[in-house]
CSV table of C-alpha atoms in Angstrom, one decimal:
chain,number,residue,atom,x,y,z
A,191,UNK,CA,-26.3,10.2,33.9
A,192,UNK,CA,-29.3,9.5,31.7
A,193,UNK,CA,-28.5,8.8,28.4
A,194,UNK,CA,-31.7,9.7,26.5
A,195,UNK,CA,-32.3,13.0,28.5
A,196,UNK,CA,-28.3,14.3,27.9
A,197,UNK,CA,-28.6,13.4,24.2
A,198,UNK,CA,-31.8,15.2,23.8
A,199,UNK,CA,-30.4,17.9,25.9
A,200,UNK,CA,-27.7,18.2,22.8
A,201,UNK,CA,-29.1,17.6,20.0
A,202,UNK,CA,-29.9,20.8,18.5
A,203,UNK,CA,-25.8,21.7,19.1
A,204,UNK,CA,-25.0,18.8,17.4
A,205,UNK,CA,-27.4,19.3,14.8
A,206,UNK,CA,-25.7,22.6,14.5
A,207,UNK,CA,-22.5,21.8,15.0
A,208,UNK,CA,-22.8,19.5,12.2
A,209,UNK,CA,-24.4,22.3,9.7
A,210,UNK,CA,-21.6,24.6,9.8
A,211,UNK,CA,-18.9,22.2,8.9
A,212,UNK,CA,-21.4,20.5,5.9
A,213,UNK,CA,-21.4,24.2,4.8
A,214,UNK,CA,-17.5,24.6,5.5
A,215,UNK,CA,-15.6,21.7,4.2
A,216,UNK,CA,-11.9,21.7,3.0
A,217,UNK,CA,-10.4,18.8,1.4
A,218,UNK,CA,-7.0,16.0,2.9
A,219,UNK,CA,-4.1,17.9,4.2
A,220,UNK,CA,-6.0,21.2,3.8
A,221,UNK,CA,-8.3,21.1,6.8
A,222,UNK,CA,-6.9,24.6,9.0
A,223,UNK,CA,-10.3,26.2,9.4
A,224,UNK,CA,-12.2,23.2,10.1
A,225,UNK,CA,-8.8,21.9,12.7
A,226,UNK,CA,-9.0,25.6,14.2
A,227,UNK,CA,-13.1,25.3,14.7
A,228,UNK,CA,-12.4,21.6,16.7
A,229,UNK,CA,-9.4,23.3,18.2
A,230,UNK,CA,-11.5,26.1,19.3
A,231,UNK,CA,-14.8,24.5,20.7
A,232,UNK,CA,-12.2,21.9,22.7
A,233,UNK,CA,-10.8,24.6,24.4
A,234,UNK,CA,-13.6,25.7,26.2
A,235,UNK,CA,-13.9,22.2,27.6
A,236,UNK,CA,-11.5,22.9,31.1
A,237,UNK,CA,-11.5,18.7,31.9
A,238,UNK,CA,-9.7,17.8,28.5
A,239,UNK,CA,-6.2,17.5,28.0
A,240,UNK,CA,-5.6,18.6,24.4
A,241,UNK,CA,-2.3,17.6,22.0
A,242,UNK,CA,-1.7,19.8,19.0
A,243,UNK,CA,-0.9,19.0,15.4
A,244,UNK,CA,-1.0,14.9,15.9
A,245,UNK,CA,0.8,12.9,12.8
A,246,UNK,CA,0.2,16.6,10.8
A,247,UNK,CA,-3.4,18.1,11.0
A,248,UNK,CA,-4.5,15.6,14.1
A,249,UNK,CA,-6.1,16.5,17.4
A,250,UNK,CA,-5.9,14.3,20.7
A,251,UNK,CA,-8.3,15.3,23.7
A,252,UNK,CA,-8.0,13.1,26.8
A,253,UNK,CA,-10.3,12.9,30.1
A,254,UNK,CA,-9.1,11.4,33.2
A,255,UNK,CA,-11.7,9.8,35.6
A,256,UNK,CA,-11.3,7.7,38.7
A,257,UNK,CA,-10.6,4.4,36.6
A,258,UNK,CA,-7.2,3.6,35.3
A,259,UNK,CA,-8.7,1.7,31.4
A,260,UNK,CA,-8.6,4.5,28.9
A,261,UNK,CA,-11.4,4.0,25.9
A,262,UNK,CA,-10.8,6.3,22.6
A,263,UNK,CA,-13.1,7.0,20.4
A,264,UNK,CA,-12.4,8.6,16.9
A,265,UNK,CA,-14.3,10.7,14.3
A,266,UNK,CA,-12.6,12.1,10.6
A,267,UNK,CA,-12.9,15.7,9.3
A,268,UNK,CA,-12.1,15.9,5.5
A,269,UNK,CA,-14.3,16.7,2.9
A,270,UNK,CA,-14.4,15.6,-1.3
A,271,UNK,CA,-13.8,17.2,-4.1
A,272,UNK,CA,-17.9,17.4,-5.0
A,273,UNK,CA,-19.2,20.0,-6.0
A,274,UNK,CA,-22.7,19.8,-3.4
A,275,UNK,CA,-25.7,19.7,-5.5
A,276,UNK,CA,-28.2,20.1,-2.8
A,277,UNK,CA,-30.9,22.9,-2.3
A,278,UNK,CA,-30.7,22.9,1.6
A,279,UNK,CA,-29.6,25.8,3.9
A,280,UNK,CA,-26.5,24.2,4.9
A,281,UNK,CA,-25.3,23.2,1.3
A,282,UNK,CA,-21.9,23.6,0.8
A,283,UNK,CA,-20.3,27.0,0.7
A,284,UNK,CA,-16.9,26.0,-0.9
A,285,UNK,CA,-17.1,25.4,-5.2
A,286,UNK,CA,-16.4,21.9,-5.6
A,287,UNK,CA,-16.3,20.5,-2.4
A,288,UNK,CA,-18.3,18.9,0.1
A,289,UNK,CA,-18.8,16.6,2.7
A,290,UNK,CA,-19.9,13.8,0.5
A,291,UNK,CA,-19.3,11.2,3.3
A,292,UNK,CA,-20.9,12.1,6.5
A,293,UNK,CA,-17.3,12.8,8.1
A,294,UNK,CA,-19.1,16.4,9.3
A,295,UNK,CA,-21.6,13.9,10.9
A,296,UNK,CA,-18.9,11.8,12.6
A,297,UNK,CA,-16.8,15.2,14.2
A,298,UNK,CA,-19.6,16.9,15.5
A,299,UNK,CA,-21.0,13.5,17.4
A,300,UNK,CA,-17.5,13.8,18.8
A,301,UNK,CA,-17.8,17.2,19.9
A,302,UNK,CA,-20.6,16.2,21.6
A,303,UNK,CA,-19.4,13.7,23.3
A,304,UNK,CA,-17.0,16.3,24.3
A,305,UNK,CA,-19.3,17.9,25.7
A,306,UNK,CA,-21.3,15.2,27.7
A,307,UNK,CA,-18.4,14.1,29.0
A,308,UNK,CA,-17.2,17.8,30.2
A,309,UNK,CA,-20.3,18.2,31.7
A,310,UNK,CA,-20.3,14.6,33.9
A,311,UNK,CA,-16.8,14.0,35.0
A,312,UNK,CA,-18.0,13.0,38.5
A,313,UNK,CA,-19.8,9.3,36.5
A,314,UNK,CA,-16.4,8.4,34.2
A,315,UNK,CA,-14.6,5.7,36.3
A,316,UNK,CA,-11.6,5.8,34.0
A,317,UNK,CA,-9.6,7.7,31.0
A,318,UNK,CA,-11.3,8.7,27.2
A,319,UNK,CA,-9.5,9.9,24.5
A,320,UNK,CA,-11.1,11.6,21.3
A,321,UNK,CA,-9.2,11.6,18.3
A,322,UNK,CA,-9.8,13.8,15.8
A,323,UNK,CA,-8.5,12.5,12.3
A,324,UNK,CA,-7.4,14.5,9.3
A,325,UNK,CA,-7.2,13.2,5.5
A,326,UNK,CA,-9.6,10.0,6.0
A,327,UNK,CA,-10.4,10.2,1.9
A,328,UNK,CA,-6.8,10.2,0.2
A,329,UNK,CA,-4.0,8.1,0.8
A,330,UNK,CA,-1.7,7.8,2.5
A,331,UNK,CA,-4.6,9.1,5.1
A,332,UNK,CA,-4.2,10.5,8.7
A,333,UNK,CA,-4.4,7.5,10.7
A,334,UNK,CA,-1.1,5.6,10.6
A,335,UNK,CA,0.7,9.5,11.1
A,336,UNK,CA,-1.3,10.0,14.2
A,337,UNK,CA,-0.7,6.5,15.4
A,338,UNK,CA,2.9,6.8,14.4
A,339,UNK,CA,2.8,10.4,17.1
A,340,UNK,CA,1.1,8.3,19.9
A,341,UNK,CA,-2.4,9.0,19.5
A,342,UNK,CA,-3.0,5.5,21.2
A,343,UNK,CA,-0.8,5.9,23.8
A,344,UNK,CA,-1.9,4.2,27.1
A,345,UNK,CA,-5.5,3.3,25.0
A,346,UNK,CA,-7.2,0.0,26.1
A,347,UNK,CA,-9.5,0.2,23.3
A,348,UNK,CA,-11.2,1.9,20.3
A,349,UNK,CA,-14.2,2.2,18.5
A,350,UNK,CA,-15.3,4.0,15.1
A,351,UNK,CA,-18.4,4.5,13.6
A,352,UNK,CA,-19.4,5.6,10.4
A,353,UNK,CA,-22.7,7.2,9.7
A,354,UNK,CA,-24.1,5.1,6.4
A,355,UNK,CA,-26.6,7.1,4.2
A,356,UNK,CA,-28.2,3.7,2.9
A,357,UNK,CA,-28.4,1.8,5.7
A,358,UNK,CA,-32.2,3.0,7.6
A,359,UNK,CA,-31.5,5.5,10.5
A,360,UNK,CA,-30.9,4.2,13.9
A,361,UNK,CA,-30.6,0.4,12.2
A,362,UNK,CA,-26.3,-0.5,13.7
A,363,UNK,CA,-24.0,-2.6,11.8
A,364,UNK,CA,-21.4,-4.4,12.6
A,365,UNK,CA,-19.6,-8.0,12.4
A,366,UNK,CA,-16.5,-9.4,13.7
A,367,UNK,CA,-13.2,-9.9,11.8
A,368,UNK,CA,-12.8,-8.0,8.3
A,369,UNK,CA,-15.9,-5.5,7.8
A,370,UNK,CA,-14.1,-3.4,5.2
A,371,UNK,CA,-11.6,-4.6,2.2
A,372,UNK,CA,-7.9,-2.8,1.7
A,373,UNK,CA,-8.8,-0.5,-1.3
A,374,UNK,CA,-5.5,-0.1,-3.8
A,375,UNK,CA,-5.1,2.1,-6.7
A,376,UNK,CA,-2.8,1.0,-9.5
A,377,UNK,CA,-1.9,2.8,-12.7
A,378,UNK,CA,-0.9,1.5,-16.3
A,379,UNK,CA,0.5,2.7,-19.4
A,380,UNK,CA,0.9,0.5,-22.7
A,381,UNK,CA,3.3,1.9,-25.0
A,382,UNK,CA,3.2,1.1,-29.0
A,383,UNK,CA,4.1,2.4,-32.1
A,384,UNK,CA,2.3,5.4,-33.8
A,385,UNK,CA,0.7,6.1,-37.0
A,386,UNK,CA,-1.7,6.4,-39.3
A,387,UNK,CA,-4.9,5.4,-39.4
A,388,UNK,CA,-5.3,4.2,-42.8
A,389,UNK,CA,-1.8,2.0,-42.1
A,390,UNK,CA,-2.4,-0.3,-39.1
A,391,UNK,CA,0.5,-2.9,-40.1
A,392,UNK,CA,3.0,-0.7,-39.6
A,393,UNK,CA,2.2,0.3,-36.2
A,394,UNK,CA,1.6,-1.0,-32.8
A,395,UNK,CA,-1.7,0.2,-31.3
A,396,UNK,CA,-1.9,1.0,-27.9
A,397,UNK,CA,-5.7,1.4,-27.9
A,398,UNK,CA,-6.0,-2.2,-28.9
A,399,UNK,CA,-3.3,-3.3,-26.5
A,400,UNK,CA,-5.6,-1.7,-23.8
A,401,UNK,CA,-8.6,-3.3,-24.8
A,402,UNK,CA,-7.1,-6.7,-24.6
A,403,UNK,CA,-5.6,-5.9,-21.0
A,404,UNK,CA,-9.0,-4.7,-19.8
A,405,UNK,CA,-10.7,-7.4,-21.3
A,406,UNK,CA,-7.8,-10.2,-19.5
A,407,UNK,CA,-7.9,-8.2,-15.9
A,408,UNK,CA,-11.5,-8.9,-15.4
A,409,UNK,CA,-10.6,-12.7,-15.6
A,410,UNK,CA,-8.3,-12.6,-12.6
A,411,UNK,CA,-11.0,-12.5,-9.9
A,412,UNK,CA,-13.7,-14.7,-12.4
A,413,UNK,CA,-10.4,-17.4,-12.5
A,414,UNK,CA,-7.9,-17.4,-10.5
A,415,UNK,CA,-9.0,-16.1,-7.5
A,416,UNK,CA,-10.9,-18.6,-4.9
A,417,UNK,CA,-14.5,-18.1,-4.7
A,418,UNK,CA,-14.3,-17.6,-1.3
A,419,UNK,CA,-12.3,-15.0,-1.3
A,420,UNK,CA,-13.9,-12.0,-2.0
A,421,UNK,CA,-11.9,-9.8,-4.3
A,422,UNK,CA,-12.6,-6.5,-6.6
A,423,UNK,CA,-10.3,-5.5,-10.0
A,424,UNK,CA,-12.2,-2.2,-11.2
A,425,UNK,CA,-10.6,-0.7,-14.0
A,426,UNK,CA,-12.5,3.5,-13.4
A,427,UNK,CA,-10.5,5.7,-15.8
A,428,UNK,CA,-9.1,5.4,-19.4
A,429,UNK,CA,-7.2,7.6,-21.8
A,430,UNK,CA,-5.7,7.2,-25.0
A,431,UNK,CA,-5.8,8.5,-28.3
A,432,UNK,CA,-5.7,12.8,-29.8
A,433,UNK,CA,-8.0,12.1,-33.4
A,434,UNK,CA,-9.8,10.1,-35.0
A,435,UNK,CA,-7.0,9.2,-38.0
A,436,UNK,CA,-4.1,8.5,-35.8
A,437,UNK,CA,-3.0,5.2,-34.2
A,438,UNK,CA,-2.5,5.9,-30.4
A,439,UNK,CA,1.1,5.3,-29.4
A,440,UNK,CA,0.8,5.1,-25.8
A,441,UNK,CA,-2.8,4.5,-23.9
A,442,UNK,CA,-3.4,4.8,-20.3
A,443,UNK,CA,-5.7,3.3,-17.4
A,444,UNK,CA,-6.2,3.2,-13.5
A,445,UNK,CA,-8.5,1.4,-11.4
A,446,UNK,CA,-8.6,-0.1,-7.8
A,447,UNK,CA,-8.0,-3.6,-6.3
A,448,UNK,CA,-9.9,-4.6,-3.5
A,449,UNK,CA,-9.1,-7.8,-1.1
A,450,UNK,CA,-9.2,-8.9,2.7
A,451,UNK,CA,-6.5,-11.1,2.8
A,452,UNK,CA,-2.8,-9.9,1.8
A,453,UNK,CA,-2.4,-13.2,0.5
A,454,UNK,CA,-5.1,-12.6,-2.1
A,455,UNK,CA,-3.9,-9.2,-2.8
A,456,UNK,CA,-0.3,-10.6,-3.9
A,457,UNK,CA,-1.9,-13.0,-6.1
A,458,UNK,CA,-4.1,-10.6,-8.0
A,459,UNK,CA,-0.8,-8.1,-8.5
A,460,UNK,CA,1.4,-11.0,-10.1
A,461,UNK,CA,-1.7,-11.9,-12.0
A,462,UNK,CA,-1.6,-8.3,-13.4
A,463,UNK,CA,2.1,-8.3,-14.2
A,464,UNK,CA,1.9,-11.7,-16.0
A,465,UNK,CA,-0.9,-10.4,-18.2
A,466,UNK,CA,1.4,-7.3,-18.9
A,467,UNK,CA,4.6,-9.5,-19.6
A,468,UNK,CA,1.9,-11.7,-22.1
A,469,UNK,CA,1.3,-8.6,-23.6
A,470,UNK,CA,4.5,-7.8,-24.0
A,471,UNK,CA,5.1,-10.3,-26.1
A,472,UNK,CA,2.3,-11.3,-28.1
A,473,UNK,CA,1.6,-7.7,-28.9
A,474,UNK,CA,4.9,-5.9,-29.2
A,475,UNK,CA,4.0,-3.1,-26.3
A,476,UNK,CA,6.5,-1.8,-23.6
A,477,UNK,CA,4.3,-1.1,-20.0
A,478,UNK,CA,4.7,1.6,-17.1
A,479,UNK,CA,2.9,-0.4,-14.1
A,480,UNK,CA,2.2,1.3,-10.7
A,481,UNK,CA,0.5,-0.5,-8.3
A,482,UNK,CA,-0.2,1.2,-4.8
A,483,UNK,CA,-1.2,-0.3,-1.8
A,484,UNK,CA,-4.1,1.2,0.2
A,485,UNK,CA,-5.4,1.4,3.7
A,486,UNK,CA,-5.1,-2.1,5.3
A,487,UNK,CA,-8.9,-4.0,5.6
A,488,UNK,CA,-11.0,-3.3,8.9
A,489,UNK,CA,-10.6,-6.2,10.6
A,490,UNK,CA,-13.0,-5.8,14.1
A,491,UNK,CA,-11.8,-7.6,17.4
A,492,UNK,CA,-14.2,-10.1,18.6
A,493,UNK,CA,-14.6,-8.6,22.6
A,494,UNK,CA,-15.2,-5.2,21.1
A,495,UNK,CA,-17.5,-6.3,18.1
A,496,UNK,CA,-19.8,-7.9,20.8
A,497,UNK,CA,-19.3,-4.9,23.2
A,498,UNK,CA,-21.3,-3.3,19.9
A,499,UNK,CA,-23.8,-5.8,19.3
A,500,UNK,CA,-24.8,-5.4,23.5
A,501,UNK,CA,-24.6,-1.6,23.1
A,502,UNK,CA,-27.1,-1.5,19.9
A,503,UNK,CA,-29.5,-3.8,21.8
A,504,UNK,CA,-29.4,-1.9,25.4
A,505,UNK,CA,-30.6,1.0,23.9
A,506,UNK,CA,-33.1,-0.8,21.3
A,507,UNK,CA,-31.7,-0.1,18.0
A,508,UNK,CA,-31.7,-2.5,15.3
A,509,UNK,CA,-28.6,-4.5,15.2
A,510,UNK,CA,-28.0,-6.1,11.5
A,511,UNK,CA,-24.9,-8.6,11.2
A,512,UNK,CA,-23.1,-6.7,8.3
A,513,UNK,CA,-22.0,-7.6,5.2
A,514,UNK,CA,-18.0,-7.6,4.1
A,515,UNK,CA,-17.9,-4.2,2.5
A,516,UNK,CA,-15.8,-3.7,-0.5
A,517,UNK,CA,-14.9,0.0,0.7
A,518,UNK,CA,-12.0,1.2,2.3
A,519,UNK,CA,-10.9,2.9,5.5
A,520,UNK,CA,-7.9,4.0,7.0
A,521,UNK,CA,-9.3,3.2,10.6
A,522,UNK,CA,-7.9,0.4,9.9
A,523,UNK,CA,-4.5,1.5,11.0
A,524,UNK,CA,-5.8,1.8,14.5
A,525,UNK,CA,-7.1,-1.9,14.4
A,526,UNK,CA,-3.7,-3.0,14.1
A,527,UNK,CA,-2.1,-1.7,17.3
A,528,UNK,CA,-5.2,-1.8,19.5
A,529,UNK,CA,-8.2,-3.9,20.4
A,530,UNK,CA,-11.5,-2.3,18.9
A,531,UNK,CA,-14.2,-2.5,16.3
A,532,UNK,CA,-16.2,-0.2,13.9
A,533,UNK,CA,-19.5,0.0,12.9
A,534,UNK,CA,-22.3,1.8,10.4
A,535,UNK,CA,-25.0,3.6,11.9
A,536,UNK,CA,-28.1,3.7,10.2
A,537,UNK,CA,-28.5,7.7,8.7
A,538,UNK,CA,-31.6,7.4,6.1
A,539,UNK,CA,-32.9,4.7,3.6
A,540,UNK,CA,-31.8,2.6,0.6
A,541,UNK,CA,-33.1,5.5,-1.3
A,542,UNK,CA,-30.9,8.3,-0.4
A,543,UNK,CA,-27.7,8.9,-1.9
A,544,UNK,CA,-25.0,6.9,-1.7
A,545,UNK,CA,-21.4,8.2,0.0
A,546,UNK,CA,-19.4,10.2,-2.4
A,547,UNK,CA,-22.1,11.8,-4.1
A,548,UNK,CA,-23.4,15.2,-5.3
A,549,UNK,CA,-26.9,14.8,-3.4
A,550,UNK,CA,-25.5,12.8,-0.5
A,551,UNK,CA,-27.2,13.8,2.5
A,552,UNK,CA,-27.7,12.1,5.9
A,553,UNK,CA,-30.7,12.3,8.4
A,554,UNK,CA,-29.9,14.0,11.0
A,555,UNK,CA,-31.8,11.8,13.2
A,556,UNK,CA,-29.0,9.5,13.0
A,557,UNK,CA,-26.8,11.9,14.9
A,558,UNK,CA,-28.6,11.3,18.3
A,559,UNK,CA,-28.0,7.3,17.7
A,560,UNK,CA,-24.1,7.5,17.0
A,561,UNK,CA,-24.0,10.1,20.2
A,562,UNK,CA,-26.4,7.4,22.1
A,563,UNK,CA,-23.6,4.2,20.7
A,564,UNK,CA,-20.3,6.1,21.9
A,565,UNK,CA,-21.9,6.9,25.4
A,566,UNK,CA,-23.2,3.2,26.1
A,567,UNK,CA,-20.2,1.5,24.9
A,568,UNK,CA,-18.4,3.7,27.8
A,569,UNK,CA,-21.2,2.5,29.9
A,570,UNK,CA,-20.5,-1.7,28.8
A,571,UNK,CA,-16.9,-0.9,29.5
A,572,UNK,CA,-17.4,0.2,32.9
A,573,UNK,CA,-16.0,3.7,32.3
A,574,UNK,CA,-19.6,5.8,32.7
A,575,UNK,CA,-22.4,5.8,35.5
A,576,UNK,CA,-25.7,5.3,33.2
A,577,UNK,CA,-28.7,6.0,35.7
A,578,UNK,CA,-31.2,4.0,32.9
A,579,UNK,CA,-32.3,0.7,33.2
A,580,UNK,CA,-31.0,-1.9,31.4
């Protein structure tokens, strides 16, 4: 097998493949037509072993070769609720929702790979499995379900990749232990005293209250955190208040936490109820507090990180030593019951974008590089016949 002619050979399936799902997207837990179009093009592929309905909305495709280690690779399928604000010919057919993330990107690489792999049988000197994950974006995510239902059964290894808007095309990124933080959500409601505007004193004022707890959760991290520990207390959506006369009885805010080390993560919650107890008593408020842990951090395996690192430079693309990155992702889950390691391909410029929003695009040039990645890392593993020169 050649590499760069099989790719090529692809790309405009791929580059379609990924079009119709940008224009189809359905949002976590509601992915049946985009499940059935994965389900469908599989099918065709007589070499793969398909399981059904993995951990909910999953798919598991396995092909055996003459080799007894099993590498899996796995892409997501789930949109956002965006509404797509591109003028392209694949924008976004569905009000309100599109693939804001590249996930489309990441399932029809897969595909391909499919495909490739399908067509070559004869050069795979062992076992790949291709999982296709549902409900990436919302918590509690598809991953853990689908691990929970076997999806890594008999698997040596995994690797992810996640196509990055900013990042320049073809550039890879990667680094060994945590890449990505555990993103949290928590929820907060101060309750006071209403009243009138004109007669503060006799009330407790919620709106107040919140401004003070605001004000003290931004000193957790600033501290009593270590400065060496990287940590994130984003406070994203407040509510309070019905007119401009009335003294708010109850007000109401959520945000995210993010760490890397569990450790951290506990001390930033009992930092948060401490300032709520404080408040409590030196303002007179009652408090609901929610606090909801997220998607584990990406923490990459040192074998598999530099089985990326060769991969990138065998077939010439820029390899960048990444960054800790303060977003989640629930491939995460998959880190913790097998060896493996994720990583960013390039897919445009520091200008385009950024994930997650009503413009995001990708270049499409990036496709042919994440295809390229999952093919060599089979060839570094020993599991595919690659006729190209080192």
């Amino acid at each position: 097998m050649k590499i760069n002619q099989v790719v090529e050979n692809q790309l405009s399936a791929l580059v379609e493949q990924r079009r119709y799902l940008h224009q189809h997207p359905e949002l976590s837990f509601q992915e049946t037509e985009t499940y059935q179009y994965i389900l469908k093009h599989l099918q065709k592929l007589s070499h793969f072993h398909i399981r059904e309905n993995v951990g909910g909305n999953g798919i598991v495709a396995e092909i055996k070769g003459n080799g007894d280690r099993t590498i899996a690779f796995r892409a997501d399928f789930d949109a956002l609720p965006i509404q797509d604000l591109k003028e392209v010919p694949y924008k976004s057919t569905v009000p309100g929702v599109m693939h804001a993330c590249g996930h489309d990107g990441h399932t029809s690489i897969l595909l391909s790979l499919a495909s490739i792999l399908n067509e070559h049988t004869d050069k795979i000197n062992g076992n790949v499995v291709l999982i296709f994950q549902f409900a990436e974006e919302l918590a509690p995510g598809g991953a853990e379900p689908m691990v929970k239902d076997g999806a890594l059964a008999g698997v040596d290894a995994i690797y992810g990749q996640h196509l990055w808007s900013q990042f320049k095309t073809h550039e890879v990124h990667c680094r060994p232990g945590a890449l990505m933080a555990s993103p949290d959500l928590f929820e907060i409601t101060l309750i006071g005293k209403g009243g009138h505007g004109a007669k503060p004193h006799t009330t407790i004022d919620a709106i107040v209250a919140m401004a003070e707890l605001i004000r003290q959760l931004q000193t957790i991290v600033s501290r009593q955190i270590d400065p060496v520990d990287p940590a994130v207390v984003t406070v994203g959506k407040v509510k309070a208040g019905q007119a401009f006369n009335i003294i708010s009885q109850e007000a109401y805010c959520t945000g995210t936490v993010r760490t890397f080390r569990d450790e951290v993560k506990q001390q930033i919650k009992k930092a948060m109820t401490d300032i709520l107890e404080g408040l409590k008593i030196s303002m007179g408020i009652t408090y609901h507090f929610n606090y909801m842990d997220g998607y584990p951090s990406v923490t990459n395996h040192d074998r598999e990180y530099e089985v990326i690192r060769q991969t990138a430079e065998r077939l010439n693309l820029p390899f960048i030593e990444a960054e800790p990155m303060m977003v989640g992702e629930d491939y995460a889950y998959y880190l913790q019951y097998k060896p493996g390691a994720f990583f960013l391909t390039g897919a445009g410029s520091p200008d385009y974008p950024p994930h997650h929003h009503a413009l995001f695009d990708i270049d499409e040039a990036s496709l042919a590089s994440g295809l390229k990645m999952f093919l060599s890392i089979l060839t570094e593993e020993g599991l595919l016949n690659d006729d190209q020169q080192r």
